Coordinates of C-alpha atoms in Angstrom, one line a residue:
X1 CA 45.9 184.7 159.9
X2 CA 49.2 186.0 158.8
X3 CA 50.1 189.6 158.0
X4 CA 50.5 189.4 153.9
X5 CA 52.0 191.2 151.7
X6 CA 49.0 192.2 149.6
X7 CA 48.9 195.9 148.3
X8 CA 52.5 197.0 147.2
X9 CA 53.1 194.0 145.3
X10 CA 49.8 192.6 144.3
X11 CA 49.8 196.8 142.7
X12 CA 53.1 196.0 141.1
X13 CA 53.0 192.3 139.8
X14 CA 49.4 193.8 138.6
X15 CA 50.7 196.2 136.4
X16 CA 53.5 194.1 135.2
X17 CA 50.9 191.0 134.4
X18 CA 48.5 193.7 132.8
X19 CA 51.7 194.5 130.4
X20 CA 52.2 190.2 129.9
X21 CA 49.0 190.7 128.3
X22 CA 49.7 192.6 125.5
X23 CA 51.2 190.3 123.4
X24 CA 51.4 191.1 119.7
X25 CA 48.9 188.9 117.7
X26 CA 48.8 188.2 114.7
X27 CA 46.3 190.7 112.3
X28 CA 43.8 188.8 111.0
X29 CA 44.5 190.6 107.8
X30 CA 47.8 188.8 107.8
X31 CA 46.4 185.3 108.7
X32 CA 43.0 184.5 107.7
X33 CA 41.1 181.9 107.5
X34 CA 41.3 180.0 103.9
X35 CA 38.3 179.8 101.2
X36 CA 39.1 176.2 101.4
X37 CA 38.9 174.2 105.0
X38 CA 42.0 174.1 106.8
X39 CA 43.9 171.1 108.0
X40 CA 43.6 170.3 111.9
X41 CA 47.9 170.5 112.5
X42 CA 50.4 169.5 110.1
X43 CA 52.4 167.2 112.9
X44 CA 50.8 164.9 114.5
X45 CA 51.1 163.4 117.9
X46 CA 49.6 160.2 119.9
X47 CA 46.8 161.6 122.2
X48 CA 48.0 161.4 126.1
X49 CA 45.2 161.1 129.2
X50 CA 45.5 164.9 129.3
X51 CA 43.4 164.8 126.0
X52 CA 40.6 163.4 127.9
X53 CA 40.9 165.6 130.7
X54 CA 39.1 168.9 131.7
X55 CA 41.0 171.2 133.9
X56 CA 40.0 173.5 136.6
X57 CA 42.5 176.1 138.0
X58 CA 41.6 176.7 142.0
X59 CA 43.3 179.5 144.1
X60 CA 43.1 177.3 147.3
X61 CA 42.4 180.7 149.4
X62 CA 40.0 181.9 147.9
X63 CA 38.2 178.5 147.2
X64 CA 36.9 177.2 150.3
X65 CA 37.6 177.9 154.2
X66 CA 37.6 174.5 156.2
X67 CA 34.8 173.9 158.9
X68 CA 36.8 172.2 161.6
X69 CA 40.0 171.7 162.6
X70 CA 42.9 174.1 163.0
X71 CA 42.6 176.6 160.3
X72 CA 38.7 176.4 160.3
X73 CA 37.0 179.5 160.0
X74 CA 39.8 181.7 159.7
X75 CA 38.2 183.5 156.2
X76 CA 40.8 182.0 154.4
X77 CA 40.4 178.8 151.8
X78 CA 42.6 175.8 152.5
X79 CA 43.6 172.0 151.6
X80 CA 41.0 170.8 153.9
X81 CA 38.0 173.1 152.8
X82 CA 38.7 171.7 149.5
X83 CA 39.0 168.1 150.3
X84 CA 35.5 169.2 151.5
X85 CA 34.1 170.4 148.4
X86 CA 35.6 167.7 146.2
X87 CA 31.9 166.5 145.3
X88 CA 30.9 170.0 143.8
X89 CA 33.7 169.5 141.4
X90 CA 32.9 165.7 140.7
X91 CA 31.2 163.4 142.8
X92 CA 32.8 159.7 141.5
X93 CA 28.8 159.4 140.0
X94 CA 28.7 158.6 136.6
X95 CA 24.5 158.6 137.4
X96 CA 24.5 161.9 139.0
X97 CA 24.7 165.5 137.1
X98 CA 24.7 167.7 139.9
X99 CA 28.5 167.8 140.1
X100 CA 30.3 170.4 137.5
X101 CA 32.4 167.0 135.9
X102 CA 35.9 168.2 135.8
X103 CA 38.9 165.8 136.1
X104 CA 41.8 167.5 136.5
X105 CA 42.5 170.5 138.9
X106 CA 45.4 173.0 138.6
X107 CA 46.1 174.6 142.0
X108 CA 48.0 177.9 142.1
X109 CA 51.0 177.8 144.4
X110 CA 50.7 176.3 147.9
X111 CA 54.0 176.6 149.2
X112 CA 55.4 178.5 151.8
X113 CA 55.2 182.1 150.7
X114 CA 55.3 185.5 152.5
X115 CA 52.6 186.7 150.2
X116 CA 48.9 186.4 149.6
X117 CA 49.3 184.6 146.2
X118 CA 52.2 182.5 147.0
X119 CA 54.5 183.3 143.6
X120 CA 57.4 183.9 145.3
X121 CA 58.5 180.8 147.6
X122 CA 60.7 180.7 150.9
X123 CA 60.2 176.6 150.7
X124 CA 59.9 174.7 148.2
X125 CA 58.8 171.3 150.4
X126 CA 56.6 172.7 152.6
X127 CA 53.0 173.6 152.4
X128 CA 51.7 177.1 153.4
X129 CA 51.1 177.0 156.9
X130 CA 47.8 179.0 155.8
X131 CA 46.6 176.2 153.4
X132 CA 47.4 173.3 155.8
X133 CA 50.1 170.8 156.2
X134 CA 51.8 168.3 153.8
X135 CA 49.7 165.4 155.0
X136 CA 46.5 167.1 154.0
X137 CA 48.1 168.0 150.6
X138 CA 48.7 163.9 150.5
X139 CA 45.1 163.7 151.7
X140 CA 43.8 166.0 148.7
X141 CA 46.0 164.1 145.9
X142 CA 44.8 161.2 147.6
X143 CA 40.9 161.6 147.3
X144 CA 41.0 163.6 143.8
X145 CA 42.8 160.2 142.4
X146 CA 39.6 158.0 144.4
X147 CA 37.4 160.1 142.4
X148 CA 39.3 160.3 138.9
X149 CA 40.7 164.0 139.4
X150 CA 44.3 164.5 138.1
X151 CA 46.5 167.2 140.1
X152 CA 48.3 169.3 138.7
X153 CA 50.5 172.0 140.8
X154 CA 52.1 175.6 139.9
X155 CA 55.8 174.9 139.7
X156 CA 57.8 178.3 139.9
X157 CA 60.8 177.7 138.3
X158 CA 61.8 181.7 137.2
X159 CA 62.3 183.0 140.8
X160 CA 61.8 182.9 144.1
X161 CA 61.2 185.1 147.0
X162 CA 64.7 187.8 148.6
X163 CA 63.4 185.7 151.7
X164 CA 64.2 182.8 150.5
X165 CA 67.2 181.5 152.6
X166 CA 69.2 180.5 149.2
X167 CA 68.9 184.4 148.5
X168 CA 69.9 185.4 151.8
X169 CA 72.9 183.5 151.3
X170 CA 73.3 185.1 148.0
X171 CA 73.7 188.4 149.4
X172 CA 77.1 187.6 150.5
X173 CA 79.6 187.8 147.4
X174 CA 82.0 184.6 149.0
X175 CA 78.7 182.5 149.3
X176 CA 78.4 178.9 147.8
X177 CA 74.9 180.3 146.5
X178 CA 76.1 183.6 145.3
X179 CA 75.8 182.0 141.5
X180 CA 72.4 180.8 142.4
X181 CA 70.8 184.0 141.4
X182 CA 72.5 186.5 138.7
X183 CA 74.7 189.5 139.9
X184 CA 76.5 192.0 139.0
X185 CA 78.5 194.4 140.3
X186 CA 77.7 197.7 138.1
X187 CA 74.5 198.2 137.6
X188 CA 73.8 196.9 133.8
X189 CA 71.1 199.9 133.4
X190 CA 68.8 198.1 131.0
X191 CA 64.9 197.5 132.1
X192 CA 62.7 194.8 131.3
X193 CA 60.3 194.1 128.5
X194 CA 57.9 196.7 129.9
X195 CA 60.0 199.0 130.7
X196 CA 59.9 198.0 134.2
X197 CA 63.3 197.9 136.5
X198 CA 65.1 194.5 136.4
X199 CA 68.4 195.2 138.1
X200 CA 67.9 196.2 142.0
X201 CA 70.8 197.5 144.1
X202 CA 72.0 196.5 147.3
X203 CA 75.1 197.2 149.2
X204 CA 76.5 193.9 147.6
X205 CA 75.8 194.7 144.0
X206 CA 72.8 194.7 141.7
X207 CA 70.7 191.6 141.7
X208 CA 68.2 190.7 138.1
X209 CA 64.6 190.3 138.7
X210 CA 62.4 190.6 136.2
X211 CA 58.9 190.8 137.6
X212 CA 59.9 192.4 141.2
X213 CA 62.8 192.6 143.8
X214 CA 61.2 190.5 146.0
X215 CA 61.0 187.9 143.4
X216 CA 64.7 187.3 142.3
X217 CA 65.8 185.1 139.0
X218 CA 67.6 181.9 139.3
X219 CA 70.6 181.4 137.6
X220 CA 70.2 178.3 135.3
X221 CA 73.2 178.3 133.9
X222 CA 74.6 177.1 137.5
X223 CA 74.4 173.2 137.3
X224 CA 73.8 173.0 141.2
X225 CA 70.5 175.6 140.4
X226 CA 69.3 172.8 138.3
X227 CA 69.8 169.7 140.3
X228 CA 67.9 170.8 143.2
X229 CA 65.3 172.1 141.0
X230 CA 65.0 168.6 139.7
X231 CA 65.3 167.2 143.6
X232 CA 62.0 169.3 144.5
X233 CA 60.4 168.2 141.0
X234 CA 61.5 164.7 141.7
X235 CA 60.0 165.0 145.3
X236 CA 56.4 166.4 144.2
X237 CA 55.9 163.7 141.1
X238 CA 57.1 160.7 143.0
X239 CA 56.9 161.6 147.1
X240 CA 53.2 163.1 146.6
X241 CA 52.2 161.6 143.6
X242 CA 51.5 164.9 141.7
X243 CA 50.5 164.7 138.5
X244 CA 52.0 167.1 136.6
X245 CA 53.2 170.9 137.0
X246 CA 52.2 174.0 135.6
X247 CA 55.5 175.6 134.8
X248 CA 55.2 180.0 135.4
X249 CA 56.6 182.1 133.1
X250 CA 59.1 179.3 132.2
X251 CA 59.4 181.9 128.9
X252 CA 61.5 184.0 130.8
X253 CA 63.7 181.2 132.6
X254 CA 67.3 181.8 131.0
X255 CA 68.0 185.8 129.4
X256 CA 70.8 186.1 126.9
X257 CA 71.4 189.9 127.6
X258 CA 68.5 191.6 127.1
X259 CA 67.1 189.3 125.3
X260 CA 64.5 188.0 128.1
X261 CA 62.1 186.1 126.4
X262 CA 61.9 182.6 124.3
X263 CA 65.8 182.1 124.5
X264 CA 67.6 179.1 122.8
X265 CA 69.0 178.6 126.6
X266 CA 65.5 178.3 127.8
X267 CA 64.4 175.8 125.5
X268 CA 67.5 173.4 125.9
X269 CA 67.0 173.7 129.5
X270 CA 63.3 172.6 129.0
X271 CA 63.9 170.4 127.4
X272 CA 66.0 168.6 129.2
X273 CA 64.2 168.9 132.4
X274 CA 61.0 167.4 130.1
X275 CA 63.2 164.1 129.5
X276 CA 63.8 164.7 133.8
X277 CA 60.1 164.7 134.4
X278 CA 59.5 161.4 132.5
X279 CA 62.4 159.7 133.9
X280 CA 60.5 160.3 137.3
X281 CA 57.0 160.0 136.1
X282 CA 56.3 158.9 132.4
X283 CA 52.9 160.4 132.4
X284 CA 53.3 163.1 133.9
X285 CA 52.3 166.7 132.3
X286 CA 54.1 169.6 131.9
X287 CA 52.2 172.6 130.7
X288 CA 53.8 175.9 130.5
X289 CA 52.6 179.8 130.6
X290 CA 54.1 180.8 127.6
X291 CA 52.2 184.2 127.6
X292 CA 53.8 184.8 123.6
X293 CA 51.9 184.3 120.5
X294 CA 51.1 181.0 119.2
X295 CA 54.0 181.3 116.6
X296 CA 56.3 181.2 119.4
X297 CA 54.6 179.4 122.2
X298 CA 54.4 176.5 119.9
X299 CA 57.5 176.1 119.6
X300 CA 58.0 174.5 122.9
X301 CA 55.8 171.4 121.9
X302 CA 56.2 168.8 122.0
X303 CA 59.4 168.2 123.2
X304 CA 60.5 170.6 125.6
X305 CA 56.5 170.6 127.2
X306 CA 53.7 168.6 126.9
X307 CA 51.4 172.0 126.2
X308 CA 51.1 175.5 126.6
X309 CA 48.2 177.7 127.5
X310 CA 46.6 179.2 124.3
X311 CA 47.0 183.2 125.2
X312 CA 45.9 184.6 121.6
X313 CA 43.5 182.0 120.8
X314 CA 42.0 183.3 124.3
X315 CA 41.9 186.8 123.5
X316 CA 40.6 186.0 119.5
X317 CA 37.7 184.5 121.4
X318 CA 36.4 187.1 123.7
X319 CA 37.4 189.7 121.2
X320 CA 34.9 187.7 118.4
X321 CA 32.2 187.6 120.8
X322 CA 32.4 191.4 122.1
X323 CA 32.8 192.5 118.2
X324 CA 30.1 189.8 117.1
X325 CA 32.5 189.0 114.2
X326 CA 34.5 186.2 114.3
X327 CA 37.1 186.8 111.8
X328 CA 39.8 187.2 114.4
X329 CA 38.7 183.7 115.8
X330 CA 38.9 182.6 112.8
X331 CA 42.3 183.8 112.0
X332 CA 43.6 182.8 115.6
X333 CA 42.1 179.0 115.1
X334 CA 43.7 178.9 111.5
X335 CA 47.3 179.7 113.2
X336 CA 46.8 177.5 115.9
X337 CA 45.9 174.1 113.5
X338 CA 48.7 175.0 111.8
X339 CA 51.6 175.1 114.6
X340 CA 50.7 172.3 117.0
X341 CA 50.2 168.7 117.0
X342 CA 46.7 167.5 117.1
X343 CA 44.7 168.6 120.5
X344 CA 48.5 169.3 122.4
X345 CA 47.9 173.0 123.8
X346 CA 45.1 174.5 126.0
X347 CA 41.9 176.1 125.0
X348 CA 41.0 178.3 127.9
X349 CA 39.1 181.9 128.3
X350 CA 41.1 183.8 131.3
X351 CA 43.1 183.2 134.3
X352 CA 44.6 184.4 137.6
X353 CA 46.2 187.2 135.8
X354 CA 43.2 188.7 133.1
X355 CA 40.1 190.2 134.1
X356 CA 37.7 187.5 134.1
X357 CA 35.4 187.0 131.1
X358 CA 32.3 188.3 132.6
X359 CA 33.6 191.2 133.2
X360 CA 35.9 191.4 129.7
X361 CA 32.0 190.6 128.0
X362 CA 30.6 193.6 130.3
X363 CA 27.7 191.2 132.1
X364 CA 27.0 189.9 129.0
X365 CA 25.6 186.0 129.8
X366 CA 24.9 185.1 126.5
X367 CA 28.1 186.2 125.2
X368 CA 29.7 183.4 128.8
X369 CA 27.7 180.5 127.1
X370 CA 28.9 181.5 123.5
X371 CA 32.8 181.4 124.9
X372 CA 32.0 178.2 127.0
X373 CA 30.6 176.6 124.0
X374 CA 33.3 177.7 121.6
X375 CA 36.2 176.6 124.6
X376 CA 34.6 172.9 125.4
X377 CA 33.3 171.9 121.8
X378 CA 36.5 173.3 120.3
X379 CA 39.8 171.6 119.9
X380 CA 42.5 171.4 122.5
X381 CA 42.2 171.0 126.4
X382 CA 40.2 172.9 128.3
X383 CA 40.8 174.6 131.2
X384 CA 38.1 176.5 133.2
X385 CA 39.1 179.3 135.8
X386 CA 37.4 179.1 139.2
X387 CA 34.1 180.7 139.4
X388 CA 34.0 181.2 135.5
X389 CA 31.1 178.4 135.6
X390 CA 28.8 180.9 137.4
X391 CA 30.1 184.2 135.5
X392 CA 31.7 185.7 138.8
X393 CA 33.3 188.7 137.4
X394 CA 36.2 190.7 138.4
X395 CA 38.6 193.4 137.2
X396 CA 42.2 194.2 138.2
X397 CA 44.2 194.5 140.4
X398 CA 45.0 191.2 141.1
X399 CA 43.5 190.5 144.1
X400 CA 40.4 191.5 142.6
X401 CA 40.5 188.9 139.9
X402 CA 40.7 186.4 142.5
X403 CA 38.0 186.6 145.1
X404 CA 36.5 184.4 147.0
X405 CA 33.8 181.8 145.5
X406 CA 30.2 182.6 146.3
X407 CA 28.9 179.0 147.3
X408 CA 25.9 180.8 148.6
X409 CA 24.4 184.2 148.2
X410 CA 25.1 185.0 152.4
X411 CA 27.0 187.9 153.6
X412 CA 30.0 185.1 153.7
X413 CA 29.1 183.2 151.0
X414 CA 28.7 179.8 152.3
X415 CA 32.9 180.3 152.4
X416 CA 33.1 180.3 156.1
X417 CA 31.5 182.0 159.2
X418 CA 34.4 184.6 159.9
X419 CA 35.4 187.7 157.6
X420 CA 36.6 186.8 154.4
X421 CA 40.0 187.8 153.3
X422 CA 39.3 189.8 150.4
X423 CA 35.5 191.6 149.8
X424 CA 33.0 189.6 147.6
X425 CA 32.2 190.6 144.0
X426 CA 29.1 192.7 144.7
X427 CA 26.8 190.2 142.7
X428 CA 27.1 187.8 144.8
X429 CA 23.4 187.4 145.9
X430 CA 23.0 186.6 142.2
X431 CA 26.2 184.4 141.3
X432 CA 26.3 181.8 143.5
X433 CA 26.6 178.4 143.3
X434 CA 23.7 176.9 145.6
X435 CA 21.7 180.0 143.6
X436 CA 22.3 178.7 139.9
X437 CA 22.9 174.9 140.8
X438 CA 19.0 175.3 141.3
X439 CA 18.0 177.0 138.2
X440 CA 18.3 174.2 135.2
X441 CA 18.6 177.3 132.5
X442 CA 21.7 178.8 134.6
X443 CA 25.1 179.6 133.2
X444 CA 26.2 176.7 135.7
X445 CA 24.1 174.3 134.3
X446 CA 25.0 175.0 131.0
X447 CA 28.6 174.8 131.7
X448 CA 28.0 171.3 132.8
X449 CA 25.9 170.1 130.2
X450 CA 28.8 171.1 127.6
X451 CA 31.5 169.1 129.8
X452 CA 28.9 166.3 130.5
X453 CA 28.9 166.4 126.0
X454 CA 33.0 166.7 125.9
X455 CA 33.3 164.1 128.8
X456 CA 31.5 161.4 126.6
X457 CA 32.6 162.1 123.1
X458 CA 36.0 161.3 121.8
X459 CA 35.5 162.9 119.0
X460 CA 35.6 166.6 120.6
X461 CA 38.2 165.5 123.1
X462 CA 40.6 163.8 120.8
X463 CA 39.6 164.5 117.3
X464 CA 40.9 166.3 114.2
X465 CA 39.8 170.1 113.8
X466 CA 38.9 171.7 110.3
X467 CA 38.2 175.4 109.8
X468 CA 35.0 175.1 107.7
X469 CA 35.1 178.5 105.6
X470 CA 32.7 181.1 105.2
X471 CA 31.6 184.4 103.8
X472 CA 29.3 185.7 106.6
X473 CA 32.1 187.4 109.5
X474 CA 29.1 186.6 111.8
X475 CA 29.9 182.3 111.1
X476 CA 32.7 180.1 112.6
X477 CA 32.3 176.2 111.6
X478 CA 34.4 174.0 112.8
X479 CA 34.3 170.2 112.4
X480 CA 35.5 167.8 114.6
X481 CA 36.1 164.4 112.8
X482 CA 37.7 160.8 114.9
X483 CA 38.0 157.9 112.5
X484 CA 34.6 157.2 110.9
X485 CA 33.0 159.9 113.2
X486 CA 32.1 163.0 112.3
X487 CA 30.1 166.3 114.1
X488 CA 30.0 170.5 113.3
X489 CA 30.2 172.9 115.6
X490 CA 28.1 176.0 114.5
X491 CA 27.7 179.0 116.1
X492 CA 26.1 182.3 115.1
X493 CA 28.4 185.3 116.8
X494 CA 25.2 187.7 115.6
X495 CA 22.9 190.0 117.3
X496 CA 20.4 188.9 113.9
X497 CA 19.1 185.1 112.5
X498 CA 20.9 184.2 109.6
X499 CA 18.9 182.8 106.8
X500 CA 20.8 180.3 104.3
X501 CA 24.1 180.5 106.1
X502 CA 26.7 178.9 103.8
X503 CA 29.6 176.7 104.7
X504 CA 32.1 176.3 101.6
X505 CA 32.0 172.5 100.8
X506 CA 34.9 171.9 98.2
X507 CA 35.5 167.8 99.4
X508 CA 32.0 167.5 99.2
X509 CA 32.5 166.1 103.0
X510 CA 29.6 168.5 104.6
X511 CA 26.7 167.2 102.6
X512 CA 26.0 164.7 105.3
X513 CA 24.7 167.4 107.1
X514 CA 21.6 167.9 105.2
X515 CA 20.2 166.0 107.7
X516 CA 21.5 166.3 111.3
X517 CA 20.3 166.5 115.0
X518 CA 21.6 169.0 117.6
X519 CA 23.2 167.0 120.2
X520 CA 23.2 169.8 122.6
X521 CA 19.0 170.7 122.6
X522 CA 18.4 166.8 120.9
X523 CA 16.5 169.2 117.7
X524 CA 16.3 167.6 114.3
X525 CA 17.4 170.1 111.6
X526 CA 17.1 169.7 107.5
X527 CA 19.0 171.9 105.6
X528 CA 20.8 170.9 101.8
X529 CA 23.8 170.4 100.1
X530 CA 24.7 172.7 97.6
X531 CA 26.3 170.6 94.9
X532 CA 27.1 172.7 92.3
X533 CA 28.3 175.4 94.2
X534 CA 30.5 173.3 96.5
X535 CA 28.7 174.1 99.6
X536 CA 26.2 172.9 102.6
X537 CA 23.2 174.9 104.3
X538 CA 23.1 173.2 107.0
X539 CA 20.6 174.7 109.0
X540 CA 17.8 176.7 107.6
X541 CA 17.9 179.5 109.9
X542 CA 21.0 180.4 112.3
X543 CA 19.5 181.5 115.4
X544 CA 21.1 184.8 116.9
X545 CA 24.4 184.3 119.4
X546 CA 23.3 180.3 119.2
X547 CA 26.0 177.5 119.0
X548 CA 24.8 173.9 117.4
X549 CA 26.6 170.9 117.6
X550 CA 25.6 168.9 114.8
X551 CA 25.4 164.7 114.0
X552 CA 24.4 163.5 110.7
X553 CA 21.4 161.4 110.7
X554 CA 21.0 159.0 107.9

């Protein structure tokens, strides 16, 4: 195993991603949810095959360590241990329920890289010599497709790595790739959004970087930048059959002074490279970290990306379920109707670069089902980070946030026989796959009952959204409506039952739901319809931190 650099930068980019996440939402004071039912989005848009899908983001070393062949072993997951473990993540079987049923897979970066998460590449062609070789990437594309998975790869357009040989060249002012990255020969003396240093010296000037000086920006407004971005792109979508790319921190792509965020330079150049993407690949996905708020990550759909990742609708959720009040859920889901097109962003919980929810929720299971639920019944596309299905938990620094997955509850987790690369979570013996996939009330199992639910209704994975409103804080009521189809999502954020829970009713299009069955426990429920007052009861009783998913039964 190579020597990687781990500590000093996973320390740094740590503290850097830990100040990405504070991103100013909007108070739910300001934006709350209306006394009438909100619209789903006020633009709509023809549902893609990414509507259908449910994604999975893998970090490919710490997923699964191959068991022969030349990297077997080696306490570090690669393309061939996954290939391996395809069938845990879905098994072709429609008849079967023992795989989790996701059917698309983001995989963090797997190119050549001199560090342990690959974010800042030497080569942009070439597989990490860690993970495996471009034929077993081939391989992996090729058996996810057999088996109905879409792949999806990380796409690091900001920067690269200073060992990168276009940066090498760079160094030297009277280089054809000296405009490749963005110099200057005083040093500007401005820092970055979080104060951090962005211009780095060297005896041939200062260089920009905004997360790190190993990871130096490219200059798009050089034309010959662009074009062999769009080579690489062109050689990944049509070469290898890719899917679609995960764009990182494409937010930051193009700085107008020290404005280094959302510039209108980034979102011409987006959008232009869109229009490249579907010149190569019509249906092929771009979906971009725009870690802003939803009032300005929206703004990149749908032309410039096909979706972004939902950062404050993340936060608004996990927030709700610590506070048992979901008025900042509420508020979040009211903005996020508003702002996109129907379904086009995605709903997830945390990723590579947040503490991961069971730690956010403190061990709290029941809170894990409550954000599953509220994720996979909700609108948008989901996106699961590994391990989340079995509440492995993890806080920062980085590397801790991405450790390897517990197949088993052995000393090396059914990952491989040698020593790991990073140390286990210390509830391993507990959160394990082979552990929970054995226990039908596990979080794992209830994570795949909910997909199983999504999987085979279009009404959750395409359908319209409307904020039901409510005067209990403890309520959010969403229904999901598809032409004549119709079905509410109820949950109960509470610690206590709630007797005669009322959803305001103004259309008069709840009282349906007088009658209604629980498609996720199959449990009739009678409640009424509040005429007069313009509202439903649909259930009698709210059961404490319960979701429902209701069908009206004649």
């Amino acid at each position: 195993m190579r020597t990687r650099t781990i500590l000093a930068i996973g320390a740094l980019v740590a503290s850097l991603a830990g100040a990405c996440a504070r991103v100013v939402a909007q108070s739910p004071a300001t934006i709350q949810a209306p006394a009438k039912a909100a619209p789903s989005a006020t633009r709509t848009f023809e549902a893609q095959w990414w509507n259908d899908a449910i994604g999975y983001e893998i970090f490919v070393r710490s997923f699964k360590d191959s068991s022969t062949g030349p990297l077997a072993n080696d306490g570090v997951g690669d393309l061939r241990g996954l290939i391996d473990s395809l069938d845990y993540l879905n098994d072709n079987d429609p008849s079967t329920d023992t795989d989790l049923g996701i059917n698309l897979i983001w995989l963090m970066p797997i190119m050549e890289s001199p560090s342990y998460h690959g974010y800042d590449i030497t080569d942009y062609r070439t597989i990490d010599r860690e993970y495996g070789t471009n034929d077993d990437f081939r391989e992996l594309v090729q058996n996810c497709h057999a088996r109905g998975i879409r792949v999806v790869i990380d796409h690091v357009l900001n920067h690269c790595s200073w060992e990168h040989p276009w940066f090498k060249d760079s160094r030297d002012p009277g280089s054809s790739k000296r405009d490749w990255f963005i110099w200057s020969i005083e040093d500007p003396g401005w820092k970055g959004l979080w104060n951090q240093p962005v211009w780095h010296h060297t005896d041939k000037g200062f260089y920009y970087g905004m997360f790190w000086k190993g990871m130096p920006d490219l200059n798009y407004r050089n034309a010959d930048v662009t074009r062999e971005i769009e080579e690489i792109t062109r050689y990944w979508l049509h070469d290898y059959d890719v899917d679609g790319l995960r764009l990182d921190a494409i937010r930051h792509l193009i700085e107008d002074g020290q404005t280094q965020e959302n510039t209108p330079e980034t979102h011409a150049w987006l959008k232009g490279f869109n229009a490249f993407c579907k010149s190569v690949r019509p249906d092929s996905l771009t979906i971009g970290e725009v870690w802003s708020p939803t009032s300005e990550a929206s703004k990149y759909i749908p032309d410039e990306l096909d979706m972004v990742f939902e950062f404050q609708l993340a936060d608004a959720t996990l927030q709700s379920i610590v506070s048992r009040d979901a008025t900042k859920l509420r508020g979040a889901l009211y903005g996020v109707l508003r702002s996109y097109p129907r379904n086009q962003f995605s709903n997830f919980l945390t990723n590579h670069d947040m503490n991961r929810v069971m730690s956010v929720l403190k061990g709290d299971e029941t809170g894990a089902r409550l954000a599953a639920a509220i994720m996979l019944l909700g609108p948008g596309m989901p996106f699961l980070y590994y391990g989340e299905e079995i509440g492995l938990s993890g806080e920062k620094p980085d590397e801790r946030i991405r450790t390897p997955m517990p197949w088993t509850g052995g000393e090396t987790l059914g990952f491989t026989s040698a020593t790991l690369w990073q140390t286990p979570q210390p509830d391993y013996a507990i959160r394990n796959i082979a552990r929970q996939a054995s226990d039908p009330a596990s979080l794992l199992n209830w994570y795949k009952k909910l997909i199983r639910v999504r999987s085979a209704n279009a009404t959750l994975r395409r359908g319209d959204t409307r904020l039901v409103g409510t005067a209990d804080p403890r309520i959010l009521a969403l229904e999901r409506s598809l032409e004549s189809e119709s079905l509410l999502v109820v949950v109960n954020l509470g610690d206590e039952p709630i007797r005669d829970g009322v959803l305001r009713d103004p259309d008069a299009r709840l009282a349906r739901y007088s009658s209604s069955i629980d498609m996720l426990t199959s449990t009739p429920h009678t409640g009424q319809s509040l005429t007069t007052a313009k509202a439903v009861v649909p259930i009698a009783v709210l059961e404490p931190r319960r979701v429902y998913l209701l069908k009206p039964t004649p």
